[in-house]
Amino acid sequence: MSLSSLLGIARSALAARQTQLEVTGHNIANATSDGYTRQRVRLVAATPLRTTVGQIGTGVVVDGIERARSTGLDASFRTESGSLGRFQTLSDTLGRVEAMFGEPSDTGLAASLDAFWSAWSDLAADPSGSATRTVVRQRATQSVSQIGDLGRRIEGVRTQTITQLTSQVGEINNAAERIVSLNIQIQAAGVAPDLRDARDLAVDQLSKLVPVRVVEHPTGAIAVYAGDTLLVDSGMRRELTVNYSLDGVYSLGFTDSSRPVLATNSSTGALVDLLTTGLPELQQQVDQLAGAIVDAVNAEHFKGVPASGGLAGTNFFVSTGTTAHSMAIESAILESVDAIAAGLGLPGDGSVAQAIANLRGTALPGLDGRSAGAFYADVATGLGLSVADANRQITTQDILVNQITNQRSSVSDVSVDEELVNLIAFQQAYVAATRVVKAADEMMQAVLAMV
């Protein structure tokens, strides 16, 4: 082995230590960068030289730069993050609807309906009174207004939810486009740890919107599955879209396929469920309530004779207005309270008003054997329970996500203290390598002096 070989060993050591120092500095510089993964230089012994006395080492070789990353923790984080996104979306959306119900409250629909039935009871006690009829009309107007407002507000939340779903699908497509671009760059660059960090960050963000599964190819590119369907594969991606069928079912799909994407465990999955079942069911229940009240009150009022005289056979509510949006009081009653019937036309008869007042506790057709008040209370209670359940799930998922995040951080995050220790160690190794160079140089000078 020659003195030049000794210089080669020293040169390889200098190059390796310089690379380690550069990577350490890069770690320190990005200690607080979002998505950055701690990097390490992988060193291996150079191919030894075969001599008559055996193999002699020829130095060190930088075998690559690797990231401190756990694919298992990444997969767990993305799964739990998707679940957290689902329950947060459910809580936010249903919470807005719950606030619209505003129950229990002295000004909510429950109190308004109770006042409506009480007004009929008061009319039964004073069937000839104009003031009591005016109160009946006022209470009815208030109840109709609140039921209509509730229906319109639920429809408003539905419209907002459609907009939110469309926006999230746009975010998914943008994230997929970024992943494709990074796949192409990584395939061209090779290891490229910083590009891989950017790609993993994009996949993490994607996992909050749609369930993801990642498969890495030997080329360094990845395939990403949205739910159970391929979204990205190396340099190719598919366009996600929102589908709507005539029977009111929303779903996620791709422009090149009719197969729906199963995205249950995610924010988009929650939005699809809300649009397909959650919000329509609430709207249907409010419509059921309106229709049942209209039919029941009209059935009794139709039997009575208005205070203005004439024949029986008038409705209190517009008979075709059996939804929250269409529920309305008959125009004749809006024009004059004398069109309201309290009895069968006999002096002091309040039987019709009393029959309507008794509807307060009567099971009405179309309300599954419940009175209007009980039905509405069950709807409001069910909504509150759904919000409370979503909030409990958020608490649980927060704990799981935080635990996995801490585990990922312990593996991947930069410890500045540790990097400073490494910096000192690599610096000392670099200085030692320079001394080898100096020793080899002095030996060469000694040989040249002999010549």
Coordinates of C-alpha atoms in Angstrom, one line a residue:
M1 CA 0.0 0.0 0.0
S2 CA 1.5 3.4 -1.1
L3 CA 1.5 6.8 0.6
S4 CA -0.9 8.0 -2.1
S5 CA -3.4 5.3 -0.8
L6 CA -3.0 6.8 2.6
L7 CA -3.9 10.2 1.2
G8 CA -6.9 8.6 -0.6
I9 CA -8.1 7.2 2.7
A10 CA -7.7 10.7 4.4
R11 CA -9.5 12.3 1.4
S12 CA -12.4 9.9 1.7
A13 CA -12.7 10.7 5.4
L14 CA -12.7 14.4 4.8
A15 CA -15.4 14.1 2.2
A16 CA -17.5 11.9 4.4
R17 CA -17.2 14.2 7.4
Q18 CA -17.9 17.2 5.3
T19 CA -21.1 15.5 4.1
Q20 CA -22.1 14.7 7.7
L21 CA -21.5 18.3 8.7
E22 CA -23.6 19.6 5.8
V23 CA -26.5 17.3 6.6
T24 CA -26.3 18.1 10.3
G25 CA -26.4 21.8 9.5
H26 CA -29.4 21.1 7.2
N27 CA -31.2 19.4 10.1
I28 CA -30.5 22.3 12.4
A29 CA -31.7 24.8 9.8
N30 CA -35.0 22.9 9.4
A31 CA -35.6 22.0 13.1
T32 CA -38.9 23.8 13.0
S33 CA -39.9 23.3 9.4
D34 CA -43.4 21.6 8.9
G35 CA -43.1 18.1 7.6
Y36 CA -39.3 18.0 7.8
T37 CA -37.8 14.6 8.6
R38 CA -34.4 14.2 10.3
Q39 CA -31.7 13.1 7.9
R40 CA -28.7 10.8 8.5
V41 CA -25.6 10.1 6.3
R42 CA -25.2 6.4 5.7
L43 CA -21.5 5.5 5.6
V44 CA -19.9 2.2 4.6
A45 CA -16.3 1.0 4.3
A46 CA -14.8 1.4 0.9
T47 CA -13.8 -1.7 -1.0
P48 CA -10.6 -3.0 0.6
L49 CA -7.3 -3.5 -1.2
R50 CA -6.1 -7.1 -1.5
T51 CA -2.3 -7.3 -0.6
T52 CA 0.1 -10.1 0.3
V53 CA -0.5 -9.5 4.0
G54 CA -4.3 -9.5 3.5
Q55 CA -7.0 -7.0 2.8
I56 CA -6.3 -3.4 3.8
G57 CA -9.0 -0.8 4.0
T58 CA -9.2 2.1 1.5
G59 CA -11.3 4.5 3.4
V60 CA -15.0 5.3 3.7
V61 CA -17.8 5.9 1.2
V62 CA -21.0 7.9 1.5
D63 CA -23.7 5.3 0.7
G64 CA -26.6 7.7 0.8
I65 CA -28.7 10.0 2.9
E66 CA -31.6 8.4 4.7
R67 CA -34.7 9.8 6.5
A68 CA -35.6 8.8 10.0
R69 CA -39.2 7.7 9.0
S70 CA -41.6 5.0 10.1
T71 CA -44.0 3.9 7.4
G72 CA -46.1 2.1 10.0
L73 CA -46.6 5.2 12.0
D74 CA -47.4 7.2 8.9
A75 CA -50.1 4.8 8.0
S76 CA -51.6 4.8 11.5
F77 CA -51.5 8.6 11.6
R78 CA -53.3 8.9 8.3
T79 CA -56.0 6.4 9.3
E80 CA -56.7 8.1 12.6
S81 CA -56.4 11.6 11.1
G82 CA -59.1 10.6 8.6
S83 CA -61.4 9.5 11.4
L84 CA -60.8 12.7 13.3
G85 CA -61.7 14.7 10.1
R86 CA -65.0 12.7 9.8
F87 CA -66.1 13.4 13.4
Q88 CA -65.1 17.1 13.2
T89 CA -67.1 17.6 10.1
L90 CA -70.2 15.9 11.6
S91 CA -69.8 17.9 14.8
D92 CA -69.5 21.2 12.9
T93 CA -72.3 20.6 10.5
L94 CA -74.8 19.1 12.9
G95 CA -73.8 21.6 15.5
R96 CA -74.9 24.4 13.2
V97 CA -78.3 22.7 12.7
E98 CA -78.6 22.1 16.5
A99 CA -78.1 25.8 17.1
M100 CA -80.9 26.5 14.6
F101 CA -83.3 24.4 16.7
G102 CA -82.2 26.3 19.8
E103 CA -83.8 23.9 22.2
P104 CA -84.5 24.0 25.1
S105 CA -85.6 27.6 24.9
D106 CA -88.5 29.9 25.8
T107 CA -88.4 31.2 22.2
G108 CA -87.9 27.9 20.3
L109 CA -90.4 26.0 18.2
A110 CA -91.4 23.8 21.2
A111 CA -92.5 26.8 23.2
S112 CA -94.2 28.3 20.1
L113 CA -96.3 25.1 19.5
D114 CA -97.2 25.0 23.2
A115 CA -98.5 28.6 23.0
F116 CA -100.4 27.7 19.8
W117 CA -102.3 24.9 21.6
S118 CA -102.9 27.1 24.6
A119 CA -104.4 29.8 22.4
W120 CA -107.0 27.3 21.2
S121 CA -107.7 26.3 24.8
D122 CA -108.3 29.9 25.7
L123 CA -110.6 30.3 22.6
A124 CA -112.6 27.2 23.8
A125 CA -113.2 29.0 27.1
D126 CA -114.2 32.2 25.4
P127 CA -115.6 31.1 22.0
S128 CA -117.2 34.5 21.1
G129 CA -114.2 36.6 22.0
S130 CA -112.4 38.5 19.1
A131 CA -109.3 39.0 21.2
T132 CA -108.9 35.2 21.8
R133 CA -109.2 34.6 18.0
T134 CA -106.6 37.2 17.3
V135 CA -104.2 35.4 19.7
V136 CA -104.9 32.1 17.9
R137 CA -103.9 33.7 14.6
Q138 CA -100.8 35.3 16.1
R139 CA -99.7 32.1 17.7
A140 CA -100.3 30.2 14.5
T141 CA -98.4 32.8 12.4
Q142 CA -95.5 32.5 14.8
S143 CA -95.4 28.7 14.6
V144 CA -95.7 28.6 10.8
S145 CA -92.9 31.2 10.6
Q146 CA -90.6 29.2 12.9
I147 CA -91.3 25.9 11.1
G148 CA -90.7 27.5 7.8
D149 CA -87.5 29.2 9.0
L150 CA -86.2 25.8 10.4
G151 CA -86.8 24.1 7.0
R152 CA -85.1 26.9 5.1
R153 CA -82.1 26.9 7.5
I154 CA -81.7 23.2 7.1
E155 CA -81.8 23.7 3.3
G156 CA -79.2 26.4 3.7
V157 CA -76.9 24.1 5.6
R158 CA -77.4 21.5 2.9
T159 CA -76.3 24.1 0.3
Q160 CA -73.3 25.0 2.3
T161 CA -72.4 21.3 2.7
I162 CA -72.5 20.8 -1.1
T163 CA -70.2 23.8 -1.5
Q164 CA -67.9 22.4 1.2
L165 CA -67.8 18.9 -0.4
T166 CA -67.0 20.4 -3.9
S167 CA -64.2 22.5 -2.3
Q168 CA -62.7 19.5 -0.6
V169 CA -62.8 17.5 -3.8
G170 CA -60.9 20.3 -5.4
E171 CA -58.3 20.2 -2.6
I172 CA -58.0 16.4 -3.1
N173 CA -57.3 16.9 -6.9
N174 CA -54.8 19.7 -6.2
A175 CA -53.0 17.5 -3.6
A176 CA -53.0 14.6 -6.1
E177 CA -51.4 16.9 -8.7
R178 CA -48.7 17.9 -6.3
I179 CA -48.0 14.2 -5.5
V180 CA -47.7 13.4 -9.2
S181 CA -45.3 16.3 -9.7
L182 CA -43.1 15.2 -6.7
N183 CA -43.2 11.6 -7.9
I184 CA -41.7 12.7 -11.2
Q185 CA -39.0 14.9 -9.5
I186 CA -38.1 12.1 -7.1
Q187 CA -37.7 9.5 -9.9
A188 CA -35.4 11.9 -11.7
A189 CA -33.4 12.9 -8.6
G190 CA -33.0 9.5 -6.9
V191 CA -33.0 9.6 -3.0
A192 CA -34.2 13.3 -2.7
P193 CA -35.2 13.3 1.0
D194 CA -36.5 16.8 1.0
L195 CA -38.8 16.1 -2.0
R196 CA -40.0 12.9 -0.1
D197 CA -40.8 15.1 2.9
A198 CA -42.9 17.4 0.7
R199 CA -44.7 14.4 -0.8
D200 CA -45.4 12.9 2.6
L201 CA -46.8 16.2 3.8
A202 CA -49.1 16.3 0.8
V203 CA -50.3 12.7 1.6
D204 CA -50.9 13.7 5.3
Q205 CA -53.0 16.6 4.2
L206 CA -54.9 14.4 1.8
S207 CA -55.6 11.8 4.5
K208 CA -57.7 14.4 6.4
L209 CA -60.1 14.6 3.4
V210 CA -60.2 11.1 2.1
P211 CA -59.0 7.7 3.3
V212 CA -55.6 7.0 1.8
R213 CA -53.3 4.0 1.3
V214 CA -49.8 4.4 0.0
V215 CA -47.7 1.9 -1.9
E216 CA -44.1 2.8 -2.8
H217 CA -42.5 1.5 -6.1
P218 CA -38.8 0.6 -6.4
T219 CA -38.3 3.7 -8.5
G220 CA -39.2 5.9 -5.4
A221 CA -42.5 7.0 -6.8
I222 CA -45.7 6.1 -4.9
A223 CA -49.2 5.0 -5.7
V224 CA -52.0 6.5 -3.6
Y225 CA -55.4 4.9 -3.2
A226 CA -58.4 7.0 -2.2
G227 CA -60.6 4.6 -0.3
D228 CA -60.3 1.5 -2.3
T229 CA -59.7 3.1 -5.7
L230 CA -56.4 4.2 -7.3
L231 CA -56.0 8.0 -7.3
V232 CA -52.3 8.5 -8.1
D233 CA -49.8 6.1 -9.6
S234 CA -46.3 7.5 -10.3
G235 CA -46.8 10.2 -12.9
M236 CA -50.5 9.5 -13.5
R237 CA -53.5 10.8 -11.5
R238 CA -57.3 10.5 -11.8
E239 CA -59.8 13.4 -11.4
L240 CA -62.1 13.0 -8.5
T241 CA -65.6 14.4 -8.8
V242 CA -68.9 14.7 -6.9
N243 CA -71.8 12.5 -8.3
Y244 CA -75.5 13.0 -7.6
S245 CA -78.2 10.6 -8.6
L246 CA -81.9 11.5 -9.2
D247 CA -82.9 9.6 -6.0
G248 CA -80.9 12.1 -3.9
V249 CA -77.8 10.0 -3.3
Y250 CA -74.4 11.8 -3.3
S251 CA -71.2 10.0 -3.8
L252 CA -67.5 10.5 -4.8
G253 CA -66.3 9.1 -8.1
F254 CA -63.8 9.5 -10.9
T255 CA -64.5 11.1 -14.3
D256 CA -63.3 7.9 -16.0
S257 CA -65.4 5.5 -14.0
S258 CA -68.9 5.0 -12.7
R259 CA -67.7 3.1 -9.7
P260 CA -68.2 5.1 -6.4
V261 CA -65.3 5.8 -4.1
L262 CA -65.7 4.5 -0.6
A263 CA -64.6 7.4 1.6
T264 CA -66.5 6.7 4.8
N265 CA -63.7 7.2 7.3
S266 CA -62.9 10.9 6.3
S267 CA -64.3 14.4 6.1
T268 CA -65.6 13.9 2.6
G269 CA -67.3 10.7 3.6
A270 CA -69.0 12.6 6.4
L271 CA -70.2 15.2 4.0
V272 CA -71.5 12.6 1.6
D273 CA -73.4 10.9 4.4
L274 CA -74.9 14.2 5.6
L275 CA -76.1 15.1 2.1
T276 CA -77.5 11.7 1.4
T277 CA -79.1 10.8 4.7
G278 CA -78.4 13.1 7.7
L279 CA -79.8 16.5 6.4
P280 CA -82.6 15.0 4.2
E281 CA -83.9 13.0 7.2
L282 CA -84.0 16.2 9.3
Q283 CA -85.7 18.1 6.6
Q284 CA -88.2 15.2 6.1
Q285 CA -88.9 15.2 9.9
V286 CA -89.6 18.9 9.9
D287 CA -91.9 18.4 6.9
Q288 CA -93.6 15.5 8.7
L289 CA -94.3 17.7 11.7
A290 CA -95.7 20.5 9.5
G291 CA -97.9 18.1 7.5
A292 CA -99.3 16.4 10.6
I293 CA -100.2 19.7 12.3
V294 CA -101.9 21.0 9.1
D295 CA -103.9 17.8 8.5
A296 CA -104.9 17.4 12.2
V297 CA -105.9 21.0 12.8
N298 CA -107.8 21.2 9.5
A299 CA -109.7 18.0 10.2
E300 CA -111.2 19.6 13.4
H301 CA -111.5 23.1 12.1
F302 CA -113.4 21.9 9.0
K303 CA -116.2 20.7 11.3
G304 CA -116.8 24.2 12.8
V305 CA -118.7 27.2 11.9
P306 CA -116.8 30.5 11.5
A307 CA -117.7 33.3 13.9
S308 CA -118.8 35.3 10.9
G309 CA -121.5 32.7 10.3
G310 CA -122.2 30.6 7.3
L311 CA -121.6 26.9 6.8
A312 CA -119.0 24.6 8.2
G313 CA -116.2 23.3 5.9
T314 CA -113.3 25.8 6.1
N315 CA -109.7 25.0 6.7
F316 CA -107.5 26.8 9.1
F317 CA -104.2 26.0 7.2
V318 CA -103.8 25.9 3.4
S319 CA -104.5 22.2 2.8
T320 CA -101.8 21.8 0.2
G321 CA -99.1 23.4 2.5
T322 CA -97.9 20.2 4.2
T323 CA -94.2 20.9 4.2
A324 CA -92.1 23.3 6.2
H325 CA -91.6 25.5 3.2
S326 CA -95.3 25.6 2.1
M327 CA -97.1 25.6 5.4
A328 CA -99.4 28.6 5.5
I329 CA -102.6 30.0 7.1
E330 CA -105.7 30.3 5.0
S331 CA -106.0 33.7 3.4
A332 CA -109.6 34.2 4.8
I333 CA -108.3 33.9 8.3
L334 CA -105.4 36.2 7.6
E335 CA -107.9 38.8 6.4
S336 CA -110.3 38.4 9.4
V337 CA -110.2 36.5 12.6
D338 CA -113.9 36.0 12.3
A339 CA -113.2 33.2 9.8
I340 CA -111.8 31.1 12.7
A341 CA -114.3 28.5 13.9
A342 CA -114.5 27.8 17.7
G343 CA -117.6 25.6 17.7
L344 CA -120.5 24.1 15.7
G345 CA -122.4 27.4 15.5
L346 CA -124.3 27.3 18.8
P347 CA -123.9 30.2 21.2
G348 CA -121.1 29.6 23.7
D349 CA -119.9 26.4 21.9
G350 CA -116.2 26.0 22.0
S351 CA -116.1 22.3 21.1
V352 CA -114.0 22.7 17.9
A353 CA -111.4 24.9 19.6
Q354 CA -111.2 22.4 22.5
A355 CA -110.8 19.5 20.1
I356 CA -107.9 21.4 18.4
A357 CA -106.4 22.2 21.9
N358 CA -106.6 18.6 22.8
L359 CA -104.3 17.8 19.8
R360 CA -101.4 18.9 22.1
G361 CA -101.3 15.5 23.6
T362 CA -102.8 13.4 20.8
A363 CA -100.8 11.0 18.7
L364 CA -101.1 12.4 15.2
P365 CA -101.1 10.4 11.9
G366 CA -97.7 10.5 10.2
L367 CA -95.7 11.0 13.4
D368 CA -95.2 7.4 14.3
G369 CA -97.7 7.3 17.1
R370 CA -96.5 10.5 18.8
S371 CA -98.0 14.0 19.4
A372 CA -96.5 17.0 17.6
G373 CA -94.6 18.1 20.8
A374 CA -93.2 14.6 21.5
F375 CA -92.2 14.1 17.9
Y376 CA -90.4 17.4 17.8
A377 CA -88.7 16.8 21.1
D378 CA -87.5 13.4 19.8
V379 CA -86.1 15.1 16.7
A380 CA -84.3 17.8 18.7
T381 CA -83.0 15.2 21.2
G382 CA -81.8 12.9 18.5
L383 CA -79.9 15.7 16.9
G384 CA -78.3 16.7 20.2
L385 CA -77.3 13.1 20.9
S386 CA -75.7 12.9 17.4
V387 CA -73.7 16.1 18.1
A388 CA -72.7 14.9 21.6
D389 CA -71.6 11.5 20.1
A390 CA -69.5 13.2 17.5
N391 CA -67.8 15.4 20.1
R392 CA -67.0 12.3 22.2
Q393 CA -65.5 10.7 19.2
I394 CA -63.4 13.8 18.6
T395 CA -62.0 13.6 22.1
T396 CA -61.1 10.0 21.6
Q397 CA -59.6 10.6 18.1
D398 CA -57.7 13.6 19.4
I399 CA -56.0 11.4 21.9
L400 CA -55.1 8.8 19.3
V401 CA -53.8 11.3 16.8
N402 CA -51.7 13.1 19.5
Q403 CA -50.2 9.8 20.6
I404 CA -49.2 8.8 17.1
T405 CA -48.0 12.3 16.4
N406 CA -45.7 12.2 19.4
Q407 CA -44.4 8.8 18.3
R408 CA -43.7 10.1 14.8
S409 CA -42.0 13.1 16.3
S410 CA -39.8 11.0 18.5
V411 CA -38.6 9.1 15.4
S412 CA -38.6 11.9 12.8
D413 CA -38.2 15.3 14.4
V414 CA -34.9 17.1 14.8
S415 CA -33.4 17.4 18.3
V416 CA -31.2 20.4 18.2
D417 CA -29.2 19.2 21.2
E418 CA -28.5 15.9 19.6
E419 CA -27.5 17.6 16.3
L420 CA -25.1 19.8 18.2
V421 CA -23.4 16.8 19.8
N422 CA -23.2 15.2 16.4
L423 CA -21.7 18.5 15.0
I424 CA -18.9 18.4 17.6
A425 CA -18.2 14.7 16.9
F426 CA -18.1 15.2 13.1
Q427 CA -15.9 18.3 13.5
Q428 CA -13.4 16.3 15.6
A429 CA -13.4 13.5 13.1
Y430 CA -12.8 16.0 10.3
V431 CA -9.8 17.5 12.2
A432 CA -8.5 14.0 12.8
A433 CA -8.7 13.3 9.0
T434 CA -6.7 16.4 8.3
R435 CA -4.0 15.2 10.6
V436 CA -3.8 12.0 8.6
V437 CA -3.3 14.1 5.5
K438 CA -0.6 16.0 7.3
A439 CA 1.1 12.8 8.5
A440 CA 1.1 11.4 4.9
D441 CA 2.5 14.7 3.6
E442 CA 5.3 14.7 6.1
M443 CA 6.1 11.1 5.2
M444 CA 6.2 12.0 1.5
Q445 CA 8.4 14.9 2.2
A446 CA 10.8 12.6 4.1
V447 CA 10.9 10.2 1.2
L448 CA 11.6 13.0 -1.3
A449 CA 14.4 14.4 0.9
M450 CA 16.1 11.0 0.8
V451 CA 16.0 11.1 -3.0

